[in-house]
């Protein structure tokens, strides 16, 4: 009821006032909630996280795409949407030219969990025959319990911390409110190394899902942006198989895998999304910058690079993660 939700909302707001607070990247402030920084200007606020923890109901057939911002969320959304819905948009053995991804931003096709659903056209999540697709930046340890209990599938994609920093830096200056001024790279670096980024620390976010994927390999698939770039075709096949939508031999022969890879490629999506807005003041093209691996080499000084290497080495000690 309205009364109950009003009560809960006030409770969350009260909690917020007790949390450590810092200046944000995209907005005035971010809060440290359950060990991670949540930005007020991010896709979901700390209040939204608390609300989804209290009331979100997962279904066993759901699929969750979990990421740290700027790690390949948009790409993974496009690929998953294209894989799961491929028979709906398949005409005469080739993906139809009126595929939603040829006119809609992947962020419209796959919503973020906890985000106000009024942002999304009703067409995307209503086919009751297909699983519900959601993305989330919520760290593993803070996921709503019903997601963990439902046994549904979670795909996590991560990216080299240095490239996450560079990507977030550019994204921030592109979309943040002009009143906040331009962020310098030094400023971005200082915040990042201290773990202060939306849903950071970066290393802890990654490690949480990495460990969970080792413990629950049937439910959690761990991918890296770098592997996806190196061998997109085989990783897309792996993704489809994990999701329970493996490509048939016939489809492979017909080139369906390659068509999906092409439809979701950086070049195609950048072209489709060069105009328009995702929502209110977020331009479509903000999610497609250059899509390269190791762009950090053009931004970090040797000293910055060494500092991040040290942190990464220490945080990932004993784990088999490489980029
Ligand atoms: P860069 O800023 O390095 O170019 P997210 O989707 O998590 O916000 O991550 C955005 C990053 O993914 C950006 O990186 C963006 O260019 C890149 N990206 C977006 N779509 C992509 C695609 N289809 N293939 C590869 N990279 C993509």
GROMACS .gro file of C-alpha atoms and ligand atoms in nm:
model
  350
    1UNK     CA    1   0.000   0.000   0.000
    2UNK     CA    2   0.098   0.365  -0.032
    3UNK     CA    3   0.130   0.393   0.344
    4UNK     CA    4   0.367   0.100   0.366
    5UNK     CA    5   0.582   0.215   0.077
    6UNK     CA    6   0.592   0.566   0.220
    7UNK     CA    7   0.706   0.421   0.550
    8UNK     CA    8   0.977   0.214   0.381
    9UNK     CA    9   1.092   0.507   0.172
   10UNK     CA   10   1.136   0.716   0.486
   11UNK     CA   11   1.321   0.431   0.651
   12UNK     CA   12   1.564   0.411   0.356
   13UNK     CA   13   1.610   0.786   0.358
   14UNK     CA   14   1.691   0.767   0.731
   15UNK     CA   15   1.945   0.494   0.668
   16UNK     CA   16   2.103   0.711   0.401
   17UNK     CA   17   2.175   0.988   0.651
   18UNK     CA   18   2.381   0.744   0.859
   19UNK     CA   19   2.606   0.634   0.569
   20UNK     CA   20   2.954   0.767   0.486
   21UNK     CA   21   2.920   1.022   0.207
   22UNK     CA   22   3.160   1.152  -0.057
   23UNK     CA   23   3.151   1.365  -0.367
   24UNK     CA   24   3.023   1.163  -0.663
   25UNK     CA   25   3.134   1.129  -1.024
   26UNK     CA   26   2.802   1.190  -1.193
   27UNK     CA   27   2.628   1.379  -0.914
   28UNK     CA   28   2.683   1.570  -0.590
   29UNK     CA   29   2.718   1.265  -0.371
   30UNK     CA   30   2.772   0.895  -0.331
   31UNK     CA   31   2.713   0.680  -0.023
   32UNK     CA   32   2.903   0.383   0.114
   33UNK     CA   33   2.639   0.112   0.151
   34UNK     CA   34   2.735  -0.243   0.254
   35UNK     CA   35   3.096  -0.181   0.155
   36UNK     CA   36   3.028  -0.028  -0.189
   37UNK     CA   37   2.980   0.327  -0.319
   38UNK     CA   38   2.639   0.401  -0.461
   39UNK     CA   39   2.596   0.723  -0.661
   40UNK     CA   40   2.290   0.935  -0.647
   41UNK     CA   41   2.327   1.008  -1.018
   42UNK     CA   42   2.381   0.646  -1.115
   43UNK     CA   43   2.122   0.414  -1.273
   44UNK     CA   44   1.996   0.322  -0.930
   45UNK     CA   45   2.038   0.505  -0.604
   46UNK     CA   46   2.116   0.360  -0.262
   47UNK     CA   47   1.747   0.389  -0.179
   48UNK     CA   48   1.663   0.181  -0.489
   49UNK     CA   49   1.918  -0.081  -0.381
   50UNK     CA   50   1.761  -0.101  -0.034
   51UNK     CA   51   1.413  -0.120  -0.186
   52UNK     CA   52   1.505  -0.403  -0.422
   53UNK     CA   53   1.673  -0.591  -0.137
   54UNK     CA   54   1.349  -0.569   0.061
   55UNK     CA   55   1.096  -0.636  -0.206
   56UNK     CA   56   1.231  -0.762  -0.537
   57UNK     CA   57   1.099  -1.106  -0.632
   58UNK     CA   58   1.316  -1.304  -0.871
   59UNK     CA   59   1.182  -1.589  -1.087
   60UNK     CA   60   1.385  -1.905  -1.148
   61UNK     CA   61   1.370  -1.833  -1.522
   62UNK     CA   62   1.512  -1.480  -1.490
   63UNK     CA   63   1.850  -1.386  -1.633
   64UNK     CA   64   2.064  -1.122  -1.461
   65UNK     CA   65   2.352  -0.941  -1.626
   66UNK     CA   66   2.580  -0.815  -1.352
   67UNK     CA   67   2.858  -0.566  -1.415
   68UNK     CA   68   3.056  -0.284  -1.275
   69UNK     CA   69   2.975   0.031  -1.477
   70UNK     CA   70   3.185   0.073  -1.793
   71UNK     CA   71   3.282  -0.295  -1.811
   72UNK     CA   72   3.075  -0.402  -2.111
   73UNK     CA   73   2.718  -0.377  -1.980
   74UNK     CA   74   2.577  -0.238  -2.304
   75UNK     CA   75   2.745  -0.505  -2.515
   76UNK     CA   76   2.633  -0.787  -2.286
   77UNK     CA   77   2.277  -0.652  -2.284
   78UNK     CA   78   2.269  -0.648  -2.663
   79UNK     CA   79   2.416  -0.998  -2.699
   80UNK     CA   80   2.189  -1.155  -2.439
   81UNK     CA   81   1.879  -0.988  -2.579
   82UNK     CA   82   1.972  -1.100  -2.931
   83UNK     CA   83   2.048  -1.458  -2.825
   84UNK     CA   84   1.740  -1.515  -2.612
   85UNK     CA   85   1.497  -1.353  -2.856
   86UNK     CA   86   1.651  -1.475  -3.180
   87UNK     CA   87   1.356  -1.680  -3.298
   88UNK     CA   88   1.116  -1.392  -3.242
   89UNK     CA   89   1.304  -1.165  -3.478
   90UNK     CA   90   1.424  -1.423  -3.722
   91UNK     CA   91   1.270  -1.397  -4.066
   92UNK     CA   92   1.369  -1.621  -4.355
   93UNK     CA   93   1.675  -1.755  -4.179
   94UNK     CA   94   1.842  -1.427  -4.123
   95UNK     CA   95   1.787  -1.176  -3.845
   96UNK     CA   96   1.518  -0.941  -3.964
   97UNK     CA   97   1.605  -0.585  -4.044
   98UNK     CA   98   1.345  -0.458  -3.800
   99UNK     CA   99   1.526  -0.610  -3.504
  100UNK     CA  100   1.476  -0.394  -3.191
  101UNK     CA  101   1.853  -0.347  -3.163
  102UNK     CA  102   1.847  -0.177  -3.501
  103UNK     CA  103   1.648   0.110  -3.356
  104UNK     CA  104   1.660   0.089  -2.975
  105UNK     CA  105   1.947   0.135  -2.735
  106UNK     CA  106   2.034  -0.195  -2.558
  107UNK     CA  107   1.956  -0.017  -2.232
  108UNK     CA  108   1.595   0.012  -2.347
  109UNK     CA  109   1.580  -0.356  -2.447
  110UNK     CA  110   1.715  -0.477  -2.112
  111UNK     CA  111   1.629  -0.264  -1.807
  112UNK     CA  112   1.827  -0.229  -1.487
  113UNK     CA  113   1.682  -0.408  -1.187
  114UNK     CA  114   1.523  -0.158  -0.951
  115UNK     CA  115   1.498   0.116  -1.207
  116UNK     CA  116   1.163   0.282  -1.250
  117UNK     CA  117   0.989   0.067  -1.512
  118UNK     CA  118   0.806   0.369  -1.651
  119UNK     CA  119   1.128   0.451  -1.834
  120UNK     CA  120   1.083   0.148  -2.054
  121UNK     CA  121   0.843   0.077  -2.335
  122UNK     CA  122   0.620  -0.217  -2.242
  123UNK     CA  123   0.723  -0.421  -2.543
  124UNK     CA  124   1.053  -0.548  -2.410
  125UNK     CA  125   0.979  -0.759  -2.107
  126UNK     CA  126   0.626  -0.874  -2.172
  127UNK     CA  127   0.669  -1.189  -2.377
  128UNK     CA  128   0.573  -1.443  -2.116
  129UNK     CA  129   0.744  -1.719  -2.308
  130UNK     CA  130   1.085  -1.565  -2.275
  131UNK     CA  131   1.275  -1.520  -1.951
  132UNK     CA  132   1.286  -1.178  -1.791
  133UNK     CA  133   1.617  -1.005  -1.856
  134UNK     CA  134   1.761  -0.759  -1.607
  135UNK     CA  135   2.094  -0.590  -1.565
  136UNK     CA  136   2.236  -0.483  -1.233
  137UNK     CA  137   2.546  -0.315  -1.094
  138UNK     CA  138   2.466  -0.436  -0.742
  139UNK     CA  139   2.764  -0.623  -0.593
  140UNK     CA  140   2.719  -0.996  -0.535
  141UNK     CA  141   2.704  -0.966  -0.157
  142UNK     CA  142   2.425  -0.708  -0.177
  143UNK     CA  143   2.201  -0.881  -0.432
  144UNK     CA  144   1.840  -0.927  -0.325
  145UNK     CA  145   1.819  -1.263  -0.149
  146UNK     CA  146   1.546  -1.388  -0.383
  147UNK     CA  147   1.790  -1.374  -0.676
  148UNK     CA  148   2.035  -1.598  -0.491
  149UNK     CA  149   1.760  -1.834  -0.374
  150UNK     CA  150   1.580  -1.864  -0.706
  151UNK     CA  151   1.865  -2.051  -0.877
  152UNK     CA  152   1.835  -1.826  -1.181
  153UNK     CA  153   2.128  -1.750  -1.406
  154UNK     CA  154   2.366  -1.461  -1.362
  155UNK     CA  155   2.623  -1.350  -1.617
  156UNK     CA  156   2.903  -1.124  -1.499
  157UNK     CA  157   3.134  -0.937  -1.730
  158UNK     CA  158   3.439  -0.755  -1.600
  159UNK     CA  159   3.710  -0.544  -1.757
  160UNK     CA  160   4.064  -0.441  -1.678
  161UNK     CA  161   4.045  -0.184  -1.394
  162UNK     CA  162   4.263   0.063  -1.586
  163UNK     CA  163   4.026   0.062  -1.883
  164UNK     CA  164   3.726   0.091  -1.652
  165UNK     CA  165   3.883   0.406  -1.507
  166UNK     CA  166   3.945   0.558  -1.850
  167UNK     CA  167   3.598   0.471  -1.975
  168UNK     CA  168   3.430   0.608  -1.663
  169UNK     CA  169   3.634   0.927  -1.681
  170UNK     CA  170   3.513   1.001  -2.036
  171UNK     CA  171   3.157   0.895  -1.961
  172UNK     CA  172   3.149   1.122  -1.656
  173UNK     CA  173   3.257   1.429  -1.845
  174UNK     CA  174   3.010   1.351  -2.120
  175UNK     CA  175   2.701   1.306  -1.902
  176UNK     CA  176   2.753   1.475  -1.566
  177UNK     CA  177   2.563   1.787  -1.483
  178UNK     CA  178   2.745   2.094  -1.615
  179UNK     CA  179   2.716   2.257  -1.272
  180UNK     CA  180   2.965   2.001  -1.139
  181UNK     CA  181   3.233   2.123  -1.379
  182UNK     CA  182   3.479   1.913  -1.576
  183UNK     CA  183   3.656   1.630  -1.394
  184UNK     CA  184   4.031   1.610  -1.447
  185UNK     CA  185   4.196   1.274  -1.507
  186UNK     CA  186   4.406   1.319  -1.191
  187UNK     CA  187   4.089   1.365  -0.989
  188UNK     CA  188   3.934   1.056  -1.147
  189UNK     CA  189   4.248   0.853  -1.076
  190UNK     CA  190   4.261   0.959  -0.710
  191UNK     CA  191   3.901   0.860  -0.651
  192UNK     CA  192   3.933   0.534  -0.842
  193UNK     CA  193   4.244   0.414  -0.658
  194UNK     CA  194   4.066   0.469  -0.328
  195UNK     CA  195   3.784   0.249  -0.451
  196UNK     CA  196   3.548   0.541  -0.495
  197UNK     CA  197   3.350   0.486  -0.812
  198UNK     CA  198   2.985   0.396  -0.868
  199UNK     CA  199   2.950   0.043  -0.720
  200UNK     CA  200   3.322   0.032  -0.645
  201UNK     CA  201   3.574  -0.055  -0.519
  202UNK     CA  202   3.628  -0.203  -0.863
  203UNK     CA  203   3.842  -0.490  -0.731
  204UNK     CA  204   3.596  -0.595  -0.463
  205UNK     CA  205   3.305  -0.596  -0.708
  206UNK     CA  206   3.492  -0.820  -0.945
  207UNK     CA  207   3.622  -1.050  -0.675
  208UNK     CA  208   3.275  -1.102  -0.528
  209UNK     CA  209   3.135  -1.238  -0.854
  210UNK     CA  210   3.454  -1.424  -0.939
  211UNK     CA  211   3.439  -1.624  -0.618
  212UNK     CA  212   3.065  -1.680  -0.651
  213UNK     CA  213   3.113  -1.812  -1.005
  214UNK     CA  214   3.369  -2.064  -0.878
  215UNK     CA  215   3.124  -2.182  -0.613
  216UNK     CA  216   2.816  -2.187  -0.837
  217UNK     CA  217   2.938  -2.249  -1.192
  218UNK     CA  218   2.598  -2.363  -1.319
  219UNK     CA  219   2.434  -2.042  -1.208
  220UNK     CA  220   2.704  -1.782  -1.260
  221UNK     CA  221   2.909  -1.728  -1.574
  222UNK     CA  222   3.217  -1.507  -1.544
  223UNK     CA  223   3.333  -1.332  -1.861
  224UNK     CA  224   3.591  -1.066  -1.934
  225UNK     CA  225   3.562  -0.782  -2.184
  226UNK     CA  226   3.908  -0.865  -2.309
  227UNK     CA  227   3.824  -1.232  -2.381
  228UNK     CA  228   3.504  -1.124  -2.553
  229UNK     CA  229   3.706  -0.894  -2.777
  230UNK     CA  230   3.970  -1.158  -2.851
  231UNK     CA  231   3.724  -1.430  -2.949
  232UNK     CA  232   3.373  -1.294  -2.973
  233UNK     CA  233   3.225  -1.589  -3.164
  234UNK     CA  234   3.328  -1.860  -2.921
  235UNK     CA  235   3.234  -1.654  -2.619
  236UNK     CA  236   2.892  -1.579  -2.766
  237UNK     CA  237   2.841  -1.953  -2.816
  238UNK     CA  238   2.946  -2.013  -2.459
  239UNK     CA  239   2.707  -1.746  -2.339
  240UNK     CA  240   2.417  -1.893  -2.539
  241UNK     CA  241   2.486  -2.239  -2.401
  242UNK     CA  242   2.506  -2.115  -2.045
  243UNK     CA  243   2.176  -1.929  -2.082
  244UNK     CA  244   2.007  -2.245  -2.205
  245UNK     CA  245   1.976  -2.119  -2.563
  246UNK     CA  246   2.256  -2.309  -2.742
  247UNK     CA  247   2.296  -2.256  -3.115
  248UNK     CA  248   2.195  -2.558  -3.319
  249UNK     CA  249   2.428  -2.695  -3.580
  250UNK     CA  250   2.185  -2.571  -3.840
  251UNK     CA  251   2.201  -2.219  -3.700
  252UNK     CA  252   2.578  -2.229  -3.700
  253UNK     CA  253   2.584  -2.335  -4.062
  254UNK     CA  254   2.337  -2.060  -4.149
  255UNK     CA  255   2.567  -1.803  -3.987
  256UNK     CA  256   2.330  -1.698  -3.708
  257UNK     CA  257   2.614  -1.665  -3.457
  258UNK     CA  258   2.802  -1.429  -3.686
  259UNK     CA  259   2.491  -1.227  -3.751
  260UNK     CA  260   2.434  -1.177  -3.379
  261UNK     CA  261   2.798  -1.082  -3.329
  262UNK     CA  262   2.766  -0.828  -3.609
  263UNK     CA  263   2.432  -0.690  -3.491
  264UNK     CA  264   2.582  -0.633  -3.144
  265UNK     CA  265   2.921  -0.512  -3.259
  266UNK     CA  266   3.055  -0.178  -3.143
  267UNK     CA  267   3.044  -0.041  -3.499
  268UNK     CA  268   2.681  -0.138  -3.562
  269UNK     CA  269   2.553  -0.020  -3.226
  270UNK     CA  270   2.746   0.305  -3.243
  271UNK     CA  271   2.589   0.382  -3.578
  272UNK     CA  272   2.235   0.291  -3.466
  273UNK     CA  273   2.272   0.500  -3.150
  274UNK     CA  274   2.438   0.809  -3.287
  275UNK     CA  275   2.128   1.024  -3.222
  276UNK     CA  276   1.856   1.041  -2.961
  277UNK     CA  277   1.831   0.982  -2.592
  278UNK     CA  278   1.815   0.671  -2.374
  279UNK     CA  279   1.620   0.854  -2.107
  280UNK     CA  280   1.570   1.219  -2.017
  281UNK     CA  281   1.921   1.363  -2.033
  282UNK     CA  282   2.129   1.060  -2.121
  283UNK     CA  283   2.232   1.063  -2.488
  284UNK     CA  284   2.231   0.730  -2.675
  285UNK     CA  285   2.586   0.776  -2.797
  286UNK     CA  286   2.732   0.812  -2.443
  287UNK     CA  287   2.766   0.434  -2.427
  288UNK     CA  288   2.979   0.398  -2.739
  289UNK     CA  289   3.315   0.572  -2.717
  290UNK     CA  290   3.587   0.365  -2.884
  291UNK     CA  291   3.540   0.012  -2.751
  292UNK     CA  292   3.908  -0.077  -2.743
  293UNK     CA  293   4.123  -0.284  -2.511
  294UNK     CA  294   4.415  -0.106  -2.338
  295UNK     CA  295   4.312   0.251  -2.411
  296UNK     CA  296   4.455   0.321  -2.064
  297UNK     CA  297   4.799   0.341  -2.226
  298UNK     CA  298   4.686   0.675  -2.373
  299UNK     CA  299   4.581   0.818  -2.037
  300UNK     CA  300   4.781   0.684  -1.743
  301UNK     CA  301   5.130   0.796  -1.649
  302UNK     CA  302   5.381   0.521  -1.563
  303UNK     CA  303   5.339   0.605  -1.201
  304UNK     CA  304   4.960   0.582  -1.213
  305UNK     CA  305   4.984   0.253  -1.396
  306UNK     CA  306   5.222   0.112  -1.136
  307UNK     CA  307   4.999   0.218  -0.850
  308UNK     CA  308   4.698   0.044  -1.002
  309UNK     CA  309   4.904  -0.265  -1.085
  310UNK     CA  310   5.011  -0.288  -0.721
  311UNK     CA  311   4.654  -0.263  -0.595
  312UNK     CA  312   4.533  -0.518  -0.850
  313UNK     CA  313   4.811  -0.760  -0.758
  314UNK     CA  314   4.736  -0.733  -0.392
  315UNK     CA  315   4.357  -0.755  -0.426
  316UNK     CA  316   4.363  -1.046  -0.672
  317UNK     CA  317   4.633  -1.240  -0.491
  318UNK     CA  318   4.572  -1.612  -0.538
  319UNK     CA  319   4.298  -1.562  -0.796
  320UNK     CA  320   4.334  -1.662  -1.159
  321UNK     CA  321   4.217  -1.335  -1.314
  322UNK     CA  322   4.405  -1.171  -1.596
  323UNK     CA  323   4.315  -0.914  -1.858
  324LIG     P1  324   3.512   0.276  -2.386
  324LIG     O1  325   3.474   0.396  -2.308
  324LIG     O2  326   3.648   0.223  -2.348
  324LIG     O3  327   3.500   0.294  -2.533
  324LIG     P2  328   2.921  -0.006  -2.025
  324LIG     O4  329   2.837  -0.060  -2.135
  324LIG     O5  330   2.940  -0.104  -1.912
  324LIG     O6  331   2.877   0.128  -1.982
  324LIG     O7  332   3.067   0.008  -2.084
  324LIG     C1  333   3.093   0.103  -2.184
  324LIG     C2  334   3.218   0.062  -2.258
  324LIG     O8  335   3.188  -0.046  -2.347
  324LIG     C3  336   3.269   0.176  -2.346
  324LIG     O9  337   3.409   0.159  -2.349
  324LIG     C4  338   3.202   0.144  -2.477
  324LIG    O10  339   3.264   0.204  -2.588
  324LIG     C5  340   3.214  -0.007  -2.481
  324LIG     N1  341   3.114  -0.071  -2.569
  324LIG     C6  342   2.986  -0.036  -2.587
  324LIG     N2  343   2.925  -0.116  -2.675
  324LIG     C7  344   3.019  -0.206  -2.715
  324LIG     C8  345   3.017  -0.314  -2.809
  324LIG     N3  346   2.907  -0.345  -2.876
  324LIG     N4  347   3.130  -0.385  -2.823
  324LIG     C9  348   3.242  -0.352  -2.756
  324LIG     N5  349   3.250  -0.250  -2.668
  324LIG    C10  350   3.140  -0.178  -2.647
   0.00000   0.00000   0.00000
